[in-house]
Amino acid sequence: MTGVIRSPRDFWAGVLYAGFGAAAVLIARDYGLGSSSRMGPGYFPTVLGSLLLLIGLASLVRSFFAAGEPIGAIAWKGLLLVTLATVLFGALLRPAGLVIALAAVILVSAAASVKFRFDARALALMGALIVFCGLVFVTGLGLPVSLLGTWFTR
């Protein structure tokens, strides 16, 4: 099969995209679709899953025609740190609040990059991102998330 596949990276990316897209569409079947003017809970996952499925199929087709690079080594450090950052965000959001959870996710995921340096500029950008997310999600959208969680309030 590898003799027919000219771009292994595109092939496996297409398999992943198509698989996740198909899974989203299949899971969303049980939810009400609604219409574009009055969307139901299944509308967004169905549309997004369908788009992901189409991108995956396009990548799969491309892998047979366009030459590409082989798959390189897996970046284990980055994979583990980004996964840890996501888990930390979920674990810290309620007890520590949005500010601490965002700081943790930003710092841990940034440490996955070999180019990251923790300096004044990075600290200022992290602060700006936390303020922006607080304004958008808590103030603007009214999500029921506290800025400081139960660890800081009594």
XYZ file of C-alpha atoms in Angstrom, residues 52 62 85 109 116 135 138-139 143-144:
10
model
C -13.900 17.863 8.850
C -4.342 14.235 -2.349
C -2.439 21.535 29.890
C 1.236 24.408 26.718
C 9.331 29.561 24.441
C -14.107 39.859 29.074
C -17.630 35.874 31.410
C -18.721 39.446 30.688
C -20.838 31.990 30.786
C -21.378 30.766 34.337
